[in-house]
Short mmCIF file of C-alpha atoms and ligand atoms in Angstrom, two decimals:
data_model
loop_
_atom_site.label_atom_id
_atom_site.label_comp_id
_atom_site.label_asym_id
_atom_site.label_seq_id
_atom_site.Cartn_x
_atom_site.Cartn_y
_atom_site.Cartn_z
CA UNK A 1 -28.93 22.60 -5.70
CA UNK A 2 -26.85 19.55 -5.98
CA UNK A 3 -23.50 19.23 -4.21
CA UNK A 4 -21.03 18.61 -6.65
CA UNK A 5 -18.04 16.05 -5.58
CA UNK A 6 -15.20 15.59 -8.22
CA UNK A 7 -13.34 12.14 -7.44
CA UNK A 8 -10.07 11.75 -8.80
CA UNK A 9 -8.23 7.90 -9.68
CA UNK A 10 -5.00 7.88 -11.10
CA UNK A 11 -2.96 4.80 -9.94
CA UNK A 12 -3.99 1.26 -9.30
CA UNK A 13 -4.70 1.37 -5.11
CA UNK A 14 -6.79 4.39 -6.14
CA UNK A 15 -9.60 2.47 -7.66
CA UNK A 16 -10.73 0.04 -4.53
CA UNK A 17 -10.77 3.22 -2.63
CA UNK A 18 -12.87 5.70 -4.63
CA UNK A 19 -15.19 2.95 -5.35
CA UNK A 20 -17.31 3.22 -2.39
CA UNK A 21 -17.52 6.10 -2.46
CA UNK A 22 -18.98 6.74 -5.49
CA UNK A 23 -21.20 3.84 -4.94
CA UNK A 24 -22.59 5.90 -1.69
CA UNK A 25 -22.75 8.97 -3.28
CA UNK A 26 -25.43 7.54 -5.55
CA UNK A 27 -27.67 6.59 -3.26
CA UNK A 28 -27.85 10.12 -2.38
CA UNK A 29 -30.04 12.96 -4.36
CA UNK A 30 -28.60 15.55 -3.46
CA UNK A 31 -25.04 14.90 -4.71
CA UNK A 32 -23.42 14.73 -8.16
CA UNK A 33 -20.84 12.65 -8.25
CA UNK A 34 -18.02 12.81 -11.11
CA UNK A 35 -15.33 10.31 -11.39
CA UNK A 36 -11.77 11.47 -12.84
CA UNK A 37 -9.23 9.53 -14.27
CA UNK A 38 -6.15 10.97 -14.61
CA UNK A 39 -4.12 8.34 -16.41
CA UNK A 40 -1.11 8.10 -14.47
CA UNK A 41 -2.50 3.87 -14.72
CA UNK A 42 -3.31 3.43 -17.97
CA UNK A 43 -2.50 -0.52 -18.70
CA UNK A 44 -5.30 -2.56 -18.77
CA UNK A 45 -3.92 -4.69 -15.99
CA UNK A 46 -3.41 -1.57 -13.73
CA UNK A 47 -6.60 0.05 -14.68
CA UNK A 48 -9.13 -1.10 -16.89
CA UNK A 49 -9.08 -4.61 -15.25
CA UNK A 50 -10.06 -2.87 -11.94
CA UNK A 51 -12.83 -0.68 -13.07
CA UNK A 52 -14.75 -4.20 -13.96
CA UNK A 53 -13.83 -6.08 -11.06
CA UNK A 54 -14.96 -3.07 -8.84
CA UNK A 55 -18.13 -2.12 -10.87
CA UNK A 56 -16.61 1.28 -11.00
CA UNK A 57 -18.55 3.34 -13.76
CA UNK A 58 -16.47 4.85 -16.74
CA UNK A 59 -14.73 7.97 -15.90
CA UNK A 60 -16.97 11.03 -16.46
CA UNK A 61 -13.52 12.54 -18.06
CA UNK A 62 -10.16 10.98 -18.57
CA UNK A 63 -6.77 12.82 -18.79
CA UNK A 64 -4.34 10.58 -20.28
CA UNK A 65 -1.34 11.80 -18.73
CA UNK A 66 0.67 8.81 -18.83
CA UNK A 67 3.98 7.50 -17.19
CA UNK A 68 7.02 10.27 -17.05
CA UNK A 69 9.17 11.57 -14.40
CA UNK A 70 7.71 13.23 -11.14
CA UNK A 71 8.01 16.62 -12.36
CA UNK A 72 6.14 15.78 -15.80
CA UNK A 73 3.93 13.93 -14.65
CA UNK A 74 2.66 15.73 -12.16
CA UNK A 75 2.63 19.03 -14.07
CA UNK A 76 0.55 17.14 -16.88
CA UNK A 77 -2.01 16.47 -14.27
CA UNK A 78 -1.87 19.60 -12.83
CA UNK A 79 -2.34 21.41 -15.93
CA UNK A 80 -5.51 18.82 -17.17
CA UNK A 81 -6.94 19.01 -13.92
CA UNK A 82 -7.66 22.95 -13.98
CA UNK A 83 -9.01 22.59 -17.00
CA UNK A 84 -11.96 20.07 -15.69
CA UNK A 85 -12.32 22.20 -12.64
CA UNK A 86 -13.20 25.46 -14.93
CA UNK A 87 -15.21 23.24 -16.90
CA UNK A 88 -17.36 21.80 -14.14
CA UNK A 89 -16.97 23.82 -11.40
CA UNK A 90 -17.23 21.22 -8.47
CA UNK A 91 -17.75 22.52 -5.14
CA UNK A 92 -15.40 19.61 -3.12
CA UNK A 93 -12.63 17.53 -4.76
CA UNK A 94 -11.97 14.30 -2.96
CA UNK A 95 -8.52 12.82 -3.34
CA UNK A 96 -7.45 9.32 -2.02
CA UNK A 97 -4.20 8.00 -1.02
CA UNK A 98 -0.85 9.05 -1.57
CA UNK A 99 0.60 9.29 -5.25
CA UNK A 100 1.56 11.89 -7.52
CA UNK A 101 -2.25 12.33 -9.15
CA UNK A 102 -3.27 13.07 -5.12
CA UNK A 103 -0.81 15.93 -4.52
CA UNK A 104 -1.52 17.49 -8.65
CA UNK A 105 -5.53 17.32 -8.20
CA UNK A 106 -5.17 18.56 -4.87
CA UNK A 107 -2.81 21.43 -5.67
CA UNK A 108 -4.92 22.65 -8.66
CA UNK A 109 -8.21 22.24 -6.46
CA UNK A 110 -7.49 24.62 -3.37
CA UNK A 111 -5.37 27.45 -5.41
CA UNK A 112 -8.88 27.36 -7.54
CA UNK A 113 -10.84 27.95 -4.24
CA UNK A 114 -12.60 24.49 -4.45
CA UNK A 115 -12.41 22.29 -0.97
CA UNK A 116 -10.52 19.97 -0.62
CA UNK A 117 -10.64 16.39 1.01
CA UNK A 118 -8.24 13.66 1.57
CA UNK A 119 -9.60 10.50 2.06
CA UNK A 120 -6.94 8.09 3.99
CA UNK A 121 -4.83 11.65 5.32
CA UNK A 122 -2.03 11.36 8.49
CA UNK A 123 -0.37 8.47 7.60
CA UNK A 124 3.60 8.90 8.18
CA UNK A 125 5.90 6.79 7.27
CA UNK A 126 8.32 9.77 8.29
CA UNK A 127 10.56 8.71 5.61
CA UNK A 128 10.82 11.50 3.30
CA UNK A 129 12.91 9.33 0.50
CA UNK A 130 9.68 8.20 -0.50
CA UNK A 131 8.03 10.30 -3.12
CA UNK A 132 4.38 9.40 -1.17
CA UNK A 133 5.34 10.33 2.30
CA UNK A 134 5.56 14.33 0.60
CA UNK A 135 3.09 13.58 -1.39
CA UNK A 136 1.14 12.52 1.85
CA UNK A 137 2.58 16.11 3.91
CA UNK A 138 1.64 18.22 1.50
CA UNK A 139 -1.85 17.05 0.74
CA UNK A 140 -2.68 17.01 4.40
CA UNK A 141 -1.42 20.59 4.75
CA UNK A 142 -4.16 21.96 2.07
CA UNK A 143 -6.94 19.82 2.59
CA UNK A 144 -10.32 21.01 4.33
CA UNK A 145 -11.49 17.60 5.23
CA UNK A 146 -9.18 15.10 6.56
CA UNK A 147 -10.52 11.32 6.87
CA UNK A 148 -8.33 9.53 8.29
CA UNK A 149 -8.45 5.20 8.95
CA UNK A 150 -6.86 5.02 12.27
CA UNK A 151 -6.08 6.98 15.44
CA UNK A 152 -2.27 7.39 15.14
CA UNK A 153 -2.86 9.60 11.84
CA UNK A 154 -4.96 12.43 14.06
CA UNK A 155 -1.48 12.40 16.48
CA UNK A 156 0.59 12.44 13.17
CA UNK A 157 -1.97 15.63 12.20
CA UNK A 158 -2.10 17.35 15.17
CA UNK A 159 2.07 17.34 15.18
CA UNK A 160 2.08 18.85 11.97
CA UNK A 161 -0.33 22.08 13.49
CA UNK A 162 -3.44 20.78 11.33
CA UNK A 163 -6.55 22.26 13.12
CA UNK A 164 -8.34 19.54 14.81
CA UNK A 165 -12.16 19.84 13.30
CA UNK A 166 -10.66 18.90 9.68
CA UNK A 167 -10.24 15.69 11.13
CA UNK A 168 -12.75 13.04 11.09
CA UNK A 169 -12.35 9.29 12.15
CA UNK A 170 -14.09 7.01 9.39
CA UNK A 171 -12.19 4.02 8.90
CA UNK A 172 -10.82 2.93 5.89
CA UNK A 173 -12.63 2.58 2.72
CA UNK A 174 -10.01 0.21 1.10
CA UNK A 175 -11.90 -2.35 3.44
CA UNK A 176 -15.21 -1.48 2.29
CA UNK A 177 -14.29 -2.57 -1.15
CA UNK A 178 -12.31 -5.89 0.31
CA UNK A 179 -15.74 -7.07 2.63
CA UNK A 180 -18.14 -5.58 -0.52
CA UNK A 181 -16.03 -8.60 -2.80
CA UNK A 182 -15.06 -11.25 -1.49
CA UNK A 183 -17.60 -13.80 -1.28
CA UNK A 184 -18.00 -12.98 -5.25
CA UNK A 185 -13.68 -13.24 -4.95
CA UNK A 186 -13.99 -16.59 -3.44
CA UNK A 187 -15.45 -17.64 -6.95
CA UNK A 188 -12.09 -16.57 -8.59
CA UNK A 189 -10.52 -19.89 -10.61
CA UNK A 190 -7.01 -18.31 -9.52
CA UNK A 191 -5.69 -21.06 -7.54
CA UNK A 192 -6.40 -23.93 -9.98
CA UNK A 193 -4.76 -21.62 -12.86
CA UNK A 194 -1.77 -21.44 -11.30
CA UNK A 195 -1.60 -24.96 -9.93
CA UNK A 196 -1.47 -23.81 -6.15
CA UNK A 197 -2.92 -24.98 -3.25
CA UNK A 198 -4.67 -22.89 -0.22
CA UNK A 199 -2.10 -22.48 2.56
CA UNK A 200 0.83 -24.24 0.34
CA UNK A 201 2.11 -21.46 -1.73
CA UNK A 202 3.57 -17.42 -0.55
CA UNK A 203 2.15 -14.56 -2.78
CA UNK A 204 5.06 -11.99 -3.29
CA UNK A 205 4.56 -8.15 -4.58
CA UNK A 206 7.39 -5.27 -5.17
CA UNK A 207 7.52 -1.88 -6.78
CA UNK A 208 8.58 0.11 -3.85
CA UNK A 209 11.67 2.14 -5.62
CA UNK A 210 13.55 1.14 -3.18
CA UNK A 211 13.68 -2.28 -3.67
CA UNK A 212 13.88 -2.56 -7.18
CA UNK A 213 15.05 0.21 -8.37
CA UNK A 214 18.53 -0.08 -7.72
CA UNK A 215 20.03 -3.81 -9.12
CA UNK A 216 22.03 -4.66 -5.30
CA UNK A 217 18.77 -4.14 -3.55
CA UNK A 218 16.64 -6.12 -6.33
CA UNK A 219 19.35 -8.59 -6.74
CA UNK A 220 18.79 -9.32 -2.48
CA UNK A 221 15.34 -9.98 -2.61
CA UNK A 222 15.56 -11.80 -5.44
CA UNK A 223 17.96 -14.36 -3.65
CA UNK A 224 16.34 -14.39 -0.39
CA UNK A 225 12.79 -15.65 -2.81
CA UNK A 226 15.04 -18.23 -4.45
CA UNK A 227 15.83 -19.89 -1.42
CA UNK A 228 11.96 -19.15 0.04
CA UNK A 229 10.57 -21.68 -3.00
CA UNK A 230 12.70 -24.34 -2.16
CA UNK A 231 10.57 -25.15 0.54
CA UNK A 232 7.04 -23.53 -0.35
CA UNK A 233 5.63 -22.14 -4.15
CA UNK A 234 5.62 -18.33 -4.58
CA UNK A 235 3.27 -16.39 -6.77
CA UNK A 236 4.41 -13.08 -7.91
CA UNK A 237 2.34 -10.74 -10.08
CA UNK A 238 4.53 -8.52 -11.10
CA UNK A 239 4.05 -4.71 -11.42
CA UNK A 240 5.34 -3.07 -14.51
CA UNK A 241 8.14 -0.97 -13.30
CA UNK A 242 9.87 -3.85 -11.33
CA UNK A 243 9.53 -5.96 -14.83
CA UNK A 244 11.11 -3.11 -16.59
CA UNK A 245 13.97 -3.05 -13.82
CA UNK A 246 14.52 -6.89 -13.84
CA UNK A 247 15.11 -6.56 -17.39
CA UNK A 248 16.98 -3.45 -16.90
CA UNK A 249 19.45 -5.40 -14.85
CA UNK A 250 19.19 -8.35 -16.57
CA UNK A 251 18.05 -10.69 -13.60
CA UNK A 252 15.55 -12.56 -15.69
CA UNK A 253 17.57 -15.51 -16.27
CA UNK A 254 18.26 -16.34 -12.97
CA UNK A 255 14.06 -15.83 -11.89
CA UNK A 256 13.47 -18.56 -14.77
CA UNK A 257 15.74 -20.88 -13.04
CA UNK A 258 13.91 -20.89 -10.08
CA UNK A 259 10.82 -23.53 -11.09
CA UNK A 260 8.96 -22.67 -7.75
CA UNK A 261 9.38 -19.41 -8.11
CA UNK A 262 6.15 -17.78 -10.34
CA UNK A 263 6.34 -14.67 -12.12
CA UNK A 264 3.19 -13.43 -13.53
CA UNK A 265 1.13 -10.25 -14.90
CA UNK A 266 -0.56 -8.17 -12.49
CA UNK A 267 -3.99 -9.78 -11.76
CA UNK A 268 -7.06 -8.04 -11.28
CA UNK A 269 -8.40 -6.79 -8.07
CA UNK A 270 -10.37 -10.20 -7.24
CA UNK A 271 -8.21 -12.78 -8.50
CA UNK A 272 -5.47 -10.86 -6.31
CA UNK A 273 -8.00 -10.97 -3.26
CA UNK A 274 -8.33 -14.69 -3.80
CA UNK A 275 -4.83 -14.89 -3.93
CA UNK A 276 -4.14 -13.23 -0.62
CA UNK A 277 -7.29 -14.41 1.54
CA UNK A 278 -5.35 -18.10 1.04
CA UNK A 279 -1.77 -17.27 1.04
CA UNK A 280 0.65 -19.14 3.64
CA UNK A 281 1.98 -15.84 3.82
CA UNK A 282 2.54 -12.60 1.70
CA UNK A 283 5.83 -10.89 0.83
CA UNK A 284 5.51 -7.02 -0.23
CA UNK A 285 6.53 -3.26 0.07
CA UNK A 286 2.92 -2.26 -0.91
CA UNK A 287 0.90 -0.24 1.76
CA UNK A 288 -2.41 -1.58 0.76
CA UNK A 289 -1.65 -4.75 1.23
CA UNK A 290 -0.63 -4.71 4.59
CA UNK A 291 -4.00 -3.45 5.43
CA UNK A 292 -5.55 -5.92 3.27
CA UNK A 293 -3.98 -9.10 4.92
CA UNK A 294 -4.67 -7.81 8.55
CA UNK A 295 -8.53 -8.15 7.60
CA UNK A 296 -7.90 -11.26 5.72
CA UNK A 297 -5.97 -12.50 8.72
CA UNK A 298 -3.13 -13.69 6.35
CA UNK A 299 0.14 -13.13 7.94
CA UNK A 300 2.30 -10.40 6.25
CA UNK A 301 5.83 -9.59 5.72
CA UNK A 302 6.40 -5.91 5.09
CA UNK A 303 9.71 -5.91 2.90
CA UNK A 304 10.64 -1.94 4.04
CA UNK A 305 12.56 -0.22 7.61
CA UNK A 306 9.20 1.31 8.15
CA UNK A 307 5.20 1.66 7.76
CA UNK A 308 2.68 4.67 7.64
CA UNK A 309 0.51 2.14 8.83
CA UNK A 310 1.51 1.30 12.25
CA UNK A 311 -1.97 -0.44 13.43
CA UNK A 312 -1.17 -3.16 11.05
CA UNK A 313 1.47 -4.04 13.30
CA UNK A 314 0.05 -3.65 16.61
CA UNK A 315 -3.24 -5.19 15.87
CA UNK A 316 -2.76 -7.13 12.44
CA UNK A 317 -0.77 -9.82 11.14
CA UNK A 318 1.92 -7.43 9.55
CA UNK A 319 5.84 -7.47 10.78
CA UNK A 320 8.26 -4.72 9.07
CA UNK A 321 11.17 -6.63 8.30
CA UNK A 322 13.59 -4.78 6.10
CA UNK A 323 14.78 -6.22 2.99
CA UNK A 324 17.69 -8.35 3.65
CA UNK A 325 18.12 -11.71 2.35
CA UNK A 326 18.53 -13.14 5.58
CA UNK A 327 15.91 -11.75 7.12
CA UNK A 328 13.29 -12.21 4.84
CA UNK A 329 14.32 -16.34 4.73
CA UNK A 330 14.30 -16.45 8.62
CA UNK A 331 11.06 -15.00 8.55
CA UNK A 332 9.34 -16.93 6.37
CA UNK A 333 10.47 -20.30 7.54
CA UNK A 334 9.38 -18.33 11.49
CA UNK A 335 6.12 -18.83 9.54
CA UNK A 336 6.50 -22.16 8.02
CA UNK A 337 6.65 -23.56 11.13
CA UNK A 338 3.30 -22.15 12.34
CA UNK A 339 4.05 -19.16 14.04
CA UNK A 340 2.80 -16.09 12.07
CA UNK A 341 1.30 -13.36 14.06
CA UNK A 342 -2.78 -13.82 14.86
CA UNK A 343 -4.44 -10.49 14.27
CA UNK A 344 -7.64 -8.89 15.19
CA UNK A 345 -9.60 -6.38 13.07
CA UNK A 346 -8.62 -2.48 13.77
CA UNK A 347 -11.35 -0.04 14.61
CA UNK A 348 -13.69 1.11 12.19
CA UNK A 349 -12.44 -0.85 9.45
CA UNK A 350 -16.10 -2.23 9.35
CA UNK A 351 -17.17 -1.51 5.23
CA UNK A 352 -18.96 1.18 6.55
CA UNK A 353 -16.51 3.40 6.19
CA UNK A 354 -17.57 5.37 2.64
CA UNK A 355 -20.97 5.75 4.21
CA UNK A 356 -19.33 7.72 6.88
CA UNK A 357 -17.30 10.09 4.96
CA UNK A 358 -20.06 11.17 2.69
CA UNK A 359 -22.59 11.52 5.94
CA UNK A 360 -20.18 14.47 6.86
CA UNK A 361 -19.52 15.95 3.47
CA UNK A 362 -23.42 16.11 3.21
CA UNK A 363 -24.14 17.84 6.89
CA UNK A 364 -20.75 20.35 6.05
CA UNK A 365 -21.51 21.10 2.68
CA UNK A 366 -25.45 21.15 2.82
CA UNK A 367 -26.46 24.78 2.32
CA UNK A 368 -27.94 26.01 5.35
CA UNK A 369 -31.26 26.11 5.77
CA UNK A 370 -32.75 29.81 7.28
C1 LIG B 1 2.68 4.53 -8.30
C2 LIG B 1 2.66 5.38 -7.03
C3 LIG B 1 2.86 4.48 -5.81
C4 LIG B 1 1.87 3.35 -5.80
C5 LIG B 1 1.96 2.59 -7.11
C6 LIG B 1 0.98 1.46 -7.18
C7 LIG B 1 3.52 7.67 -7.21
C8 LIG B 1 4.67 8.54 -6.93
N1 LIG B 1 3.72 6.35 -7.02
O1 LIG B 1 3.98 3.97 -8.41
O2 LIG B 1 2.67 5.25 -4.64
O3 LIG B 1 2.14 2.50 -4.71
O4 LIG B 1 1.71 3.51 -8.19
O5 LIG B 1 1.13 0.74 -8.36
O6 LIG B 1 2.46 8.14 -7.57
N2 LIG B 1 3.77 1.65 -16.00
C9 LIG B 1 3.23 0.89 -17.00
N3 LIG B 1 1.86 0.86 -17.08
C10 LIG B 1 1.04 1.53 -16.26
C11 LIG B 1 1.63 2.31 -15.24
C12 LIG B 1 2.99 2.35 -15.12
O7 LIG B 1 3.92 0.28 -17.79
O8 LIG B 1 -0.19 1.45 -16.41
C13 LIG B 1 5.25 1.67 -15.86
C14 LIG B 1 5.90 2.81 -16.56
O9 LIG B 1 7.10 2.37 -17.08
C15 LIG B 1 6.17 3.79 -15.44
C16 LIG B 1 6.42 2.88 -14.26
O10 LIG B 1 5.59 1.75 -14.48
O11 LIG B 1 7.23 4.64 -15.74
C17 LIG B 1 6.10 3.48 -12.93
O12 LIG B 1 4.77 4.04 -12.91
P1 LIG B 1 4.42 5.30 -11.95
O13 LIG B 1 2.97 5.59 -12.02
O14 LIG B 1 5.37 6.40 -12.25
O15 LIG B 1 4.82 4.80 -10.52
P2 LIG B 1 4.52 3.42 -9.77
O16 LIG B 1 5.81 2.76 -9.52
O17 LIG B 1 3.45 2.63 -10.48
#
């Protein structure tokens, strides 16, 4: 008998995660893998795009659910979701990350009696504003396995009462995907397209609600990047809801008056790498990304008042700096002038990480032999 392991994507820093994992699961006989696609990325820049930089097979089933409000949204899921697991009866769901298709498939999965793991679990930003930090608590608090990319998480766990041998230490699988690619990333025309240079241009990303959803906060940033690419080009791929907000609030005009200053579409997963592994520096309220320029050694400026991913700090090249104007300029010229923070590579974050997690779903979920 097979074990059978559903794998659920539904927004874009889902797909460099699950990845690897499916890729290891195949090399096993004795599991089934099946990959699920809720929807909640649909865009062929947020999805599709990734899927073919990744090699990540089609999805076994896709749910369509689409953009709405949290509530709707994460109903729609819920209510698809059941529906695959009567269909196919999987005997462990794995769940990545921290965004509203985590929380629904995880929800659905352990009132249905199937385990449950979560694959990047215990990281606290211990703001509860954000709608991932409870999507984060609440996953945690029903999940059978926990795997979990750096030691401060199992603290984080422990804290909240989780029982200690759901926890296991893997690393983090978003880095198996980033060391898998990026000698074929290096390849990438990206640069050359956009008429930058390596070192002489900042790569800027935003769709933390926080910062764009409301126009003062938007309007801040905004100003503070005007002034940045006077002295050095930025590049910024723009994620769909902050191009809806910018419209929203009417600050395109003054982003097109700013020549240095480069808005884009979202790129694909290795044009993106390209774009970071060379950056002078990178501006962004994403949490992958921090993790992503502490490997690449590309010094990063975390535009929030806190992280869930404190080793980024203490060993990588990330500094949480808030999102005020000033702040953000000071910072980036600290950088301009050659001193951005040197980091070292955390723990286990060795592209072995996938091979880890599904080493231990195999020995737990192996039926027993005698
Ligand atoms: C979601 C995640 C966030 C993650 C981010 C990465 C939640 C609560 N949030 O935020 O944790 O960091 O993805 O991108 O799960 N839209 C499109 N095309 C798409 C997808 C979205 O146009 O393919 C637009 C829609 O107008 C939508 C808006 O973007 O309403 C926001 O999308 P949504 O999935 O609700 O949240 P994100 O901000 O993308």
């Amino acid at each position: 008998m097979k074990i059978k392991i559903a794998n659920v994507v539904g927004a874009r820093p889902n797909f460099m995660k699950v990845a690897p994992l499916v890729d290891e699961m195949k090399t096993h006989e004795d599991i089934e893998p099946i990959l699920v696609h809720t929807g909640q990325h649909y865009d062929q820049t947020m999805s599709k795009l990734f899927f073919d930089d990744l090699g990540l097979p089609k999805p076994d089933i896709y749910l369509g659910v689409g953009s709405a409000g949290h509530g709707a949204q994460t109903g729609k899921i819920m209510l698809e979701f059941e529906r695959v697991l009567q269909e196919n009866k999987p005997d462990v769901v794995i769940v990545v990350g921290d965004v509203n298709s985590t929380i629904a498939c995880g929800l659905v999965a352990v009132k249905m009696g199937v385990r449950l793991a979560h694959v990047e679990a215990g990281l606290r930003s211990h703001d509860r504003t954000m709608p991932e930090e409870i999507n984060r608590v609440l996953t945690d608090q029903i999940s059978d396995y926990l795997f979990i990319t750096e030691r401060q998480a199992h603290r984080n766990l422990q804290r909240e009462g989780i029982d200690q041998e759901k926890i296991f230490f893997t690393g983090n699988v978003m880095i198996d995907s980033l060391l898998k690619h990026r000698e074929r990333a290096e390849q990438s025309h990206i640069l050359p397209a956009l008429d930058v240079a390596p070192k002489r241009y900042g790569l800027v990303t935003l769709h933390r609600p926080s910062n764009v959803d409301q126009h003062e906060n938007l309007a801040k940033i905004l100003e503070a990047l005007i002034t940045v690419q006077q002295q050095l080009p930025l590049i910024f791929p723009v994620h769909p809801r902050t191009r809806k907000m910018l419209q929203a609030f009417g600050l395109e005009e003054k982003v097109q008056a700013a020549a240095n200053l480069k808005l884009i579409a979202p790129l694909g997963y290795l044009d993106f790498l390209k774009l970071m592994a060379h950056a002078k520096f990178v501006l962004t309220d994403s949490g992958g990304i921090q993790e992503e320029t502490t490997v690449l050694g590309a010094p990063c400026m975390t535009l929030r008042e806190n992280t869930e991913r404190p080793i980024t700090v203490e060993a990588g090249t990330n500094i949480v700096i808030g999102n005020s104007a000033g702040r953000i300029v000071e910072e980036s010229n600290r950088i301009l002038a050659g001193h951005g923070k040197k980091g070292a590579l955390p723990e286990l974050w060795d592209g072995h990480a996938a091979e880890r997690i599904v080493r231990i779903l195999l020995e737990k979920e192996s039926p027993k032999s005698g």
